[in-house]
Amino acid sequence: MTIDSGSFPAPAALVEHARRFRAEGGAPAVPRVAATVLLLRPADDGFQVYVIRRVAAMAFGGVYAFPGGGVDPSDAQAHPGWAGPEPAEWGRRLGVVPEAARSVVCAAAREVFEEAGVLLAGPDPATVVGDVSGDDWEAARVDLEKRRTHFAEFLTGRGLTLRSDLLLPWCRWITPEFEPRRFDTYFFVALLPEGQRTRDVSGEADHTMWIRPADALRRAAAGELTMLPPTLLTLKQVAAAGDLADVARLAADRDAATPITPRLADLDGDAPYFTLD
């Protein structure tokens, strides 16, 4: 069972969910729209990706993924400072109306700041802020996380422009129907801005690390890292790029609008597995 064959191992907890869902004749939950970001940085042997392991108490706890989360109603607020594609163009790339696309893009930028301490914004459309690990920035990040302020208000108050052009749309995944909490998640890639560093600050992860995509896949295959199909396949796709410039070139032609939903095969067998067929 390999990624190349389109089959993925299924964690025992998810198999149990699926069997219970079928036995009880459950109705699928409505997926919540979400966004997640693959932060990338150059390394001596190519490039690395930032991954986090969700705490056990959360949905998909114990699983390695990328920073991200659900779209918040406040993400729909207009941003006076906006660099990059207009919402109409984002809507075309993501397959939704411009207003919904703006919310997804804002959620991606907000979540990567809340969960990783990385801010994709700058004082003008051509620059990005540097180090944002100081106490004043951290206080602002906590206010965002606690919903004491909104992302648009935060950026406006600091005279910052949202750099939507730094987010490159990659793909879209929807959680299988048997999961009690489902997400319709847009995946983006972004280069770690110069002068910034990731920080494990959100409290939603119990381990974080930078790792080469190929190494993450190798460790997942060896059972050292638990990952679900969206993470595994996205890592495989990114790992195929020769360098970060190649990642950007590949992103330009990616279909980020058509959703992919894995399903569990051989549910009554001894080793059910995920398939994309």
mmCIF file of C-alpha atoms in Angstrom:
data_model
loop_
_atom_site.group_PDB
_atom_site.id
_atom_site.type_symbol
_atom_site.label_atom_id
_atom_site.label_comp_id
_atom_site.label_asym_id
_atom_site.label_seq_id
_atom_site.Cartn_x
_atom_site.Cartn_y
_atom_site.Cartn_z
ATOM 1 C CA MET A 1 0.000 0.000 0.000
ATOM 2 C CA THR A 2 1.774 3.142 -1.215
ATOM 3 C CA ILE A 3 1.051 6.750 -2.136
ATOM 4 C CA ASP A 4 2.054 5.967 -5.713
ATOM 5 C CA SER A 5 -0.725 3.384 -5.927
ATOM 6 C CA GLY A 6 -3.309 5.865 -4.672
ATOM 7 C CA SER A 7 -3.839 3.920 -1.428
ATOM 8 C CA PHE A 8 -3.101 5.148 2.071
ATOM 9 C CA PRO A 9 -3.088 3.409 5.458
ATOM 10 C CA ALA A 10 -6.059 4.296 7.670
ATOM 11 C CA PRO A 11 -5.552 4.974 11.404
ATOM 12 C CA ALA A 12 -7.530 2.590 13.613
ATOM 13 C CA ALA A 13 -9.544 5.426 15.185
ATOM 14 C CA LEU A 14 -10.838 6.562 11.800
ATOM 15 C CA VAL A 15 -11.736 2.998 10.807
ATOM 16 C CA GLU A 16 -13.765 2.761 14.013
ATOM 17 C CA HIS A 17 -15.535 6.040 13.186
ATOM 18 C CA ALA A 18 -16.392 4.769 9.713
ATOM 19 C CA ARG A 19 -17.764 1.445 10.938
ATOM 20 C CA ARG A 20 -19.870 3.146 13.608
ATOM 21 C CA PHE A 21 -21.163 5.706 11.108
ATOM 22 C CA ARG A 22 -22.273 2.942 8.735
ATOM 23 C CA ALA A 23 -23.819 0.817 11.478
ATOM 24 C CA GLU A 24 -25.835 3.737 12.852
ATOM 25 C CA GLY A 25 -26.907 5.008 9.435
ATOM 26 C CA GLY A 26 -25.392 8.387 10.202
ATOM 27 C CA ALA A 27 -26.011 11.519 8.173
ATOM 28 C CA PRO A 28 -22.883 13.320 6.927
ATOM 29 C CA ALA A 29 -22.050 16.572 8.706
ATOM 30 C CA VAL A 30 -21.844 19.720 6.597
ATOM 31 C CA PRO A 31 -18.149 20.490 5.974
ATOM 32 C CA ARG A 32 -16.801 23.733 7.412
ATOM 33 C CA VAL A 33 -14.731 25.787 4.988
ATOM 34 C CA ALA A 34 -11.100 25.938 6.082
ATOM 35 C CA ALA A 35 -7.635 26.905 4.884
ATOM 36 C CA THR A 36 -4.192 25.460 5.535
ATOM 37 C CA VAL A 37 -0.710 26.630 4.541
ATOM 38 C CA LEU A 38 2.454 24.715 3.676
ATOM 39 C CA LEU A 39 5.210 27.020 4.850
ATOM 40 C CA LEU A 40 8.413 26.344 2.933
ATOM 41 C CA ARG A 41 11.976 27.521 3.454
ATOM 42 C CA PRO A 42 15.246 26.871 1.593
ATOM 43 C CA ALA A 43 17.703 24.337 3.000
ATOM 44 C CA ASP A 44 21.150 23.116 2.010
ATOM 45 C CA ASP A 45 19.659 20.014 0.417
ATOM 46 C CA GLY A 46 16.664 21.657 -1.234
ATOM 47 C CA PHE A 47 13.837 22.950 0.927
ATOM 48 C CA GLN A 48 11.866 22.104 4.043
ATOM 49 C CA VAL A 49 8.209 22.239 5.063
ATOM 50 C CA TYR A 50 6.814 23.156 8.476
ATOM 51 C CA VAL A 51 4.549 20.525 10.054
ATOM 52 C CA ILE A 52 2.703 20.397 13.362
ATOM 53 C CA ARG A 53 1.246 17.513 15.351
ATOM 54 C CA ARG A 54 -2.241 18.250 16.647
ATOM 55 C CA VAL A 55 -2.813 17.711 20.364
ATOM 56 C CA ALA A 56 -4.721 14.546 21.218
ATOM 57 C CA ALA A 57 -7.845 16.386 22.390
ATOM 58 C CA MET A 58 -8.407 18.031 18.992
ATOM 59 C CA ALA A 59 -10.024 16.734 15.843
ATOM 60 C CA PHE A 60 -7.341 14.647 14.087
ATOM 61 C CA GLY A 61 -5.289 14.652 17.294
ATOM 62 C CA GLY A 62 -1.889 12.947 17.117
ATOM 63 C CA VAL A 63 -1.730 13.526 13.366
ATOM 64 C CA TYR A 64 0.872 15.653 11.614
ATOM 65 C CA ALA A 65 -0.533 18.383 9.388
ATOM 66 C CA PHE A 66 0.113 21.966 8.327
ATOM 67 C CA PRO A 67 -0.937 25.161 10.138
ATOM 68 C CA GLY A 68 -4.529 26.049 9.385
ATOM 69 C CA GLY A 69 -8.105 26.112 10.568
ATOM 70 C CA GLY A 70 -11.677 27.047 9.821
ATOM 71 C CA VAL A 71 -12.801 30.248 8.137
ATOM 72 C CA ASP A 72 -14.114 32.698 10.746
ATOM 73 C CA PRO A 73 -17.037 35.067 10.038
ATOM 74 C CA SER A 74 -14.660 37.970 10.609
ATOM 75 C CA ASP A 75 -12.557 36.824 7.653
ATOM 76 C CA ALA A 76 -15.256 38.261 5.399
ATOM 77 C CA GLN A 77 -14.321 41.812 6.396
ATOM 78 C CA ALA A 78 -12.855 43.906 3.611
ATOM 79 C CA HIS A 79 -9.146 44.731 3.865
ATOM 80 C CA PRO A 80 -8.219 48.318 2.934
ATOM 81 C CA GLY A 81 -4.689 47.115 2.146
ATOM 82 C CA TRP A 82 -4.639 44.176 -0.269
ATOM 83 C CA ALA A 83 -1.784 43.088 -2.531
ATOM 84 C CA GLY A 84 -1.980 40.387 -5.142
ATOM 85 C CA PRO A 85 -4.885 38.949 -7.120
ATOM 86 C CA GLU A 86 -8.232 40.629 -6.569
ATOM 87 C CA PRO A 87 -11.008 38.570 -4.930
ATOM 88 C CA ALA A 88 -12.583 37.949 -8.361
ATOM 89 C CA GLU A 89 -9.389 36.278 -9.573
ATOM 90 C CA TRP A 90 -9.089 34.336 -6.329
ATOM 91 C CA GLY A 91 -12.668 33.194 -6.845
ATOM 92 C CA ARG A 92 -11.759 31.837 -10.252
ATOM 93 C CA ARG A 93 -8.790 29.925 -8.851
ATOM 94 C CA LEU A 94 -10.708 28.532 -5.861
ATOM 95 C CA GLY A 95 -14.017 27.893 -7.630
ATOM 96 C CA VAL A 96 -16.148 30.129 -5.403
ATOM 97 C CA VAL A 97 -17.649 33.621 -5.512
ATOM 98 C CA PRO A 98 -15.226 36.510 -4.858
ATOM 99 C CA GLU A 99 -16.532 37.192 -1.350
ATOM 100 C CA ALA A 100 -16.029 33.578 -0.301
ATOM 101 C CA ALA A 101 -12.590 33.495 -1.898
ATOM 102 C CA ARG A 102 -11.527 36.600 0.036
ATOM 103 C CA SER A 103 -12.606 34.930 3.273
ATOM 104 C CA VAL A 104 -10.576 31.795 2.481
ATOM 105 C CA VAL A 105 -7.451 33.791 1.644
ATOM 106 C CA CYS A 106 -7.815 35.897 4.787
ATOM 107 C CA ALA A 107 -8.307 32.755 6.867
ATOM 108 C CA ALA A 108 -5.108 31.246 5.432
ATOM 109 C CA ALA A 109 -3.075 34.338 6.328
ATOM 110 C CA ARG A 110 -4.692 34.697 9.746
ATOM 111 C CA GLU A 111 -4.275 31.030 10.690
ATOM 112 C CA VAL A 112 -0.612 30.885 9.759
ATOM 113 C CA PHE A 113 -0.011 33.905 11.989
ATOM 114 C CA GLU A 114 -2.076 32.497 14.858
ATOM 115 C CA GLU A 115 -0.579 28.994 14.695
ATOM 116 C CA ALA A 116 2.967 29.595 13.493
ATOM 117 C CA GLY A 117 3.669 33.252 14.248
ATOM 118 C CA VAL A 118 4.319 34.031 10.568
ATOM 119 C CA LEU A 119 2.762 37.194 9.139
ATOM 120 C CA LEU A 120 2.179 37.476 5.383
ATOM 121 C CA ALA A 121 1.762 41.246 5.354
ATOM 122 C CA GLY A 122 3.841 44.367 4.900
ATOM 123 C CA PRO A 123 3.736 48.156 5.002
ATOM 124 C CA ASP A 124 3.188 48.282 1.235
ATOM 125 C CA PRO A 125 2.376 45.862 -1.619
ATOM 126 C CA ALA A 126 6.055 45.140 -2.304
ATOM 127 C CA THR A 127 7.437 44.403 1.165
ATOM 128 C CA VAL A 128 6.890 42.041 4.089
ATOM 129 C CA VAL A 129 7.410 42.738 7.773
ATOM 130 C CA GLY A 130 10.491 41.194 9.376
ATOM 131 C CA ASP A 131 10.695 39.632 12.810
ATOM 132 C CA VAL A 132 7.271 39.502 14.485
ATOM 133 C CA SER A 133 8.271 37.587 17.612
ATOM 134 C CA GLY A 134 8.418 40.600 19.943
ATOM 135 C CA ASP A 135 6.087 41.081 22.874
ATOM 136 C CA ASP A 136 3.860 43.606 21.090
ATOM 137 C CA TRP A 137 3.379 41.326 18.108
ATOM 138 C CA GLU A 138 2.727 38.363 20.391
ATOM 139 C CA ALA A 139 0.076 40.322 22.301
ATOM 140 C CA ALA A 140 -1.627 41.116 18.994
ATOM 141 C CA ARG A 141 -1.440 37.477 17.924
ATOM 142 C CA VAL A 142 -3.072 36.348 21.176
ATOM 143 C CA ASP A 143 -5.831 38.945 20.721
ATOM 144 C CA LEU A 144 -6.515 37.459 17.298
ATOM 145 C CA GLU A 145 -6.485 33.924 18.618
ATOM 146 C CA LYS A 146 -8.909 34.844 21.410
ATOM 147 C CA ARG A 147 -11.107 36.748 18.913
ATOM 148 C CA ARG A 148 -10.684 39.982 20.857
ATOM 149 C CA THR A 149 -9.887 41.622 17.527
ATOM 150 C CA HIS A 150 -10.252 40.696 13.874
ATOM 151 C CA PHE A 151 -7.544 40.234 11.272
ATOM 152 C CA ALA A 152 -8.643 43.208 9.151
ATOM 153 C CA GLU A 153 -8.663 45.440 12.239
ATOM 154 C CA PHE A 154 -5.238 44.196 13.271
ATOM 155 C CA LEU A 155 -3.708 44.900 9.864
ATOM 156 C CA THR A 156 -5.396 48.290 9.503
ATOM 157 C CA GLY A 157 -4.303 49.363 12.975
ATOM 158 C CA ARG A 158 -0.667 48.672 12.083
ATOM 159 C CA GLY A 159 -0.862 50.146 8.592
ATOM 160 C CA LEU A 160 -0.209 46.776 6.946
ATOM 161 C CA THR A 161 -1.185 45.368 3.569
ATOM 162 C CA LEU A 162 -2.271 41.747 3.271
ATOM 163 C CA ARG A 163 0.125 40.052 0.824
ATOM 164 C CA SER A 164 -2.304 37.633 -0.789
ATOM 165 C CA ASP A 165 0.235 37.200 -3.592
ATOM 166 C CA LEU A 166 2.472 35.269 -1.186
ATOM 167 C CA LEU A 167 -0.172 32.528 -0.937
ATOM 168 C CA LEU A 168 -0.116 30.084 -3.851
ATOM 169 C CA PRO A 169 -3.241 27.896 -4.186
ATOM 170 C CA TRP A 170 -2.427 24.199 -4.411
ATOM 171 C CA CYS A 171 -5.425 21.897 -3.876
ATOM 172 C CA ARG A 172 -8.740 21.351 -2.095
ATOM 173 C CA TRP A 173 -9.782 18.407 0.101
ATOM 174 C CA ILE A 174 -13.056 17.512 1.805
ATOM 175 C CA THR A 175 -13.134 15.256 4.882
ATOM 176 C CA PRO A 176 -14.795 11.841 4.367
ATOM 177 C CA GLU A 177 -18.512 11.641 5.157
ATOM 178 C CA PHE A 178 -18.091 9.390 8.195
ATOM 179 C CA GLU A 179 -16.101 11.954 10.183
ATOM 180 C CA PRO A 180 -18.153 13.809 12.836
ATOM 181 C CA ARG A 181 -16.189 17.004 12.100
ATOM 182 C CA ARG A 182 -15.707 17.680 8.429
ATOM 183 C CA PHE A 183 -13.765 20.371 6.605
ATOM 184 C CA ASP A 184 -13.700 21.695 3.071
ATOM 185 C CA THR A 185 -10.067 22.766 3.102
ATOM 186 C CA TYR A 186 -8.118 24.860 0.626
ATOM 187 C CA PHE A 187 -4.382 24.181 0.656
ATOM 188 C CA PHE A 188 -1.848 26.926 -0.095
ATOM 189 C CA VAL A 189 1.935 27.041 -0.247
ATOM 190 C CA ALA A 190 3.959 30.043 0.946
ATOM 191 C CA LEU A 191 7.632 30.832 1.368
ATOM 192 C CA LEU A 192 8.686 31.781 4.896
ATOM 193 C CA PRO A 193 9.308 35.556 4.729
ATOM 194 C CA GLU A 194 12.898 36.684 5.203
ATOM 195 C CA GLY A 195 13.584 37.716 8.784
ATOM 196 C CA GLN A 196 10.675 35.758 10.213
ATOM 197 C CA ARG A 197 10.712 32.437 12.047
ATOM 198 C CA THR A 198 8.055 29.941 12.989
ATOM 199 C CA ARG A 199 7.045 29.658 16.624
ATOM 200 C CA ASP A 200 5.009 26.973 18.394
ATOM 201 C CA VAL A 201 2.563 29.415 19.964
ATOM 202 C CA SER A 202 -1.017 28.294 19.365
ATOM 203 C CA GLY A 203 -1.394 25.587 22.011
ATOM 204 C CA GLU A 204 -3.056 23.358 19.391
ATOM 205 C CA ALA A 205 0.107 21.369 18.663
ATOM 206 C CA ASP A 206 2.317 19.253 20.895
ATOM 207 C CA HIS A 207 5.206 19.024 18.424
ATOM 208 C CA THR A 208 6.408 21.074 15.463
ATOM 209 C CA MET A 209 9.329 20.725 13.092
ATOM 210 C CA TRP A 210 10.875 21.694 9.796
ATOM 211 C CA ILE A 211 11.539 18.684 7.593
ATOM 212 C CA ARG A 212 12.293 17.870 3.981
ATOM 213 C CA PRO A 213 9.092 16.649 2.266
ATOM 214 C CA ALA A 214 10.844 13.463 1.134
ATOM 215 C CA ASP A 215 12.009 12.753 4.688
ATOM 216 C CA ALA A 216 8.503 13.305 6.046
ATOM 217 C CA LEU A 217 7.145 10.815 3.537
ATOM 218 C CA ARG A 218 9.847 8.290 4.396
ATOM 219 C CA ARG A 219 9.152 8.575 8.111
ATOM 220 C CA ALA A 220 5.409 8.304 7.529
ATOM 221 C CA ALA A 221 5.925 5.135 5.497
ATOM 222 C CA ALA A 222 8.022 3.736 8.355
ATOM 223 C CA GLY A 223 5.227 4.448 10.828
ATOM 224 C CA GLU A 224 7.179 7.145 12.653
ATOM 225 C CA LEU A 225 4.782 9.973 11.681
ATOM 226 C CA THR A 226 1.012 9.679 11.415
ATOM 227 C CA MET A 227 -0.418 11.577 8.462
ATOM 228 C CA LEU A 228 -3.698 11.518 6.585
ATOM 229 C CA PRO A 229 -4.073 11.340 2.781
ATOM 230 C CA PRO A 230 -4.293 15.114 2.155
ATOM 231 C CA THR A 231 -0.985 15.678 3.930
ATOM 232 C CA LEU A 232 0.735 12.667 2.382
ATOM 233 C CA LEU A 233 -0.308 13.403 -1.182
ATOM 234 C CA THR A 234 0.423 17.134 -0.902
ATOM 235 C CA LEU A 235 3.890 16.362 0.460
ATOM 236 C CA LYS A 236 4.487 13.968 -2.428
ATOM 237 C CA GLN A 237 3.462 16.610 -4.949
ATOM 238 C CA VAL A 238 5.632 19.290 -3.375
ATOM 239 C CA ALA A 239 8.571 16.898 -3.018
ATOM 240 C CA ALA A 240 8.500 16.380 -6.791
ATOM 241 C CA ALA A 241 9.592 19.994 -7.264
ATOM 242 C CA GLY A 242 13.293 20.499 -7.744
ATOM 243 C CA ASP A 243 13.432 23.746 -5.787
ATOM 244 C CA LEU A 244 11.232 26.502 -4.420
ATOM 245 C CA ALA A 245 11.051 28.247 -7.786
ATOM 246 C CA ASP A 246 9.749 25.006 -9.247
ATOM 247 C CA VAL A 247 7.094 24.827 -6.503
ATOM 248 C CA ALA A 248 5.853 28.266 -7.567
ATOM 249 C CA ARG A 249 5.787 27.221 -11.223
ATOM 250 C CA LEU A 250 3.811 24.094 -10.399
ATOM 251 C CA ALA A 251 1.357 26.065 -8.241
ATOM 252 C CA ALA A 252 0.423 28.286 -11.186
ATOM 253 C CA ASP A 253 -1.174 25.333 -12.974
ATOM 254 C CA ARG A 254 -2.670 23.534 -9.988
ATOM 255 C CA ASP A 255 -6.424 22.860 -9.780
ATOM 256 C CA ALA A 256 -7.344 24.299 -6.387
ATOM 257 C CA ALA A 257 -11.081 24.366 -7.089
ATOM 258 C CA THR A 258 -12.029 20.703 -7.609
ATOM 259 C CA PRO A 259 -12.363 18.959 -4.242
ATOM 260 C CA ILE A 260 -10.845 15.568 -3.465
ATOM 261 C CA THR A 261 -12.555 13.306 -0.921
ATOM 262 C CA PRO A 262 -10.802 10.120 0.223
ATOM 263 C CA ARG A 263 -12.921 7.056 0.939
ATOM 264 C CA LEU A 264 -12.276 3.981 3.023
ATOM 265 C CA ALA A 265 -12.021 0.748 1.081
ATOM 266 C CA ASP A 266 -12.322 -2.822 2.408
ATOM 267 C CA LEU A 267 -14.098 -1.553 5.520
ATOM 268 C CA ASP A 268 -15.041 -5.100 6.563
ATOM 269 C CA GLY A 269 -11.558 -6.439 6.035
ATOM 270 C CA ASP A 270 -8.618 -6.711 8.376
ATOM 271 C CA ALA A 271 -6.811 -3.672 6.978
ATOM 272 C CA PRO A 272 -9.127 -0.976 5.597
ATOM 273 C CA TYR A 273 -7.317 1.707 3.621
ATOM 274 C CA PHE A 274 -7.983 5.076 2.083
ATOM 275 C CA THR A 275 -8.315 5.367 -1.684
ATOM 276 C CA LEU A 276 -8.933 8.278 -4.001
ATOM 277 C CA ASP A 277 -10.695 6.181 -6.652
#
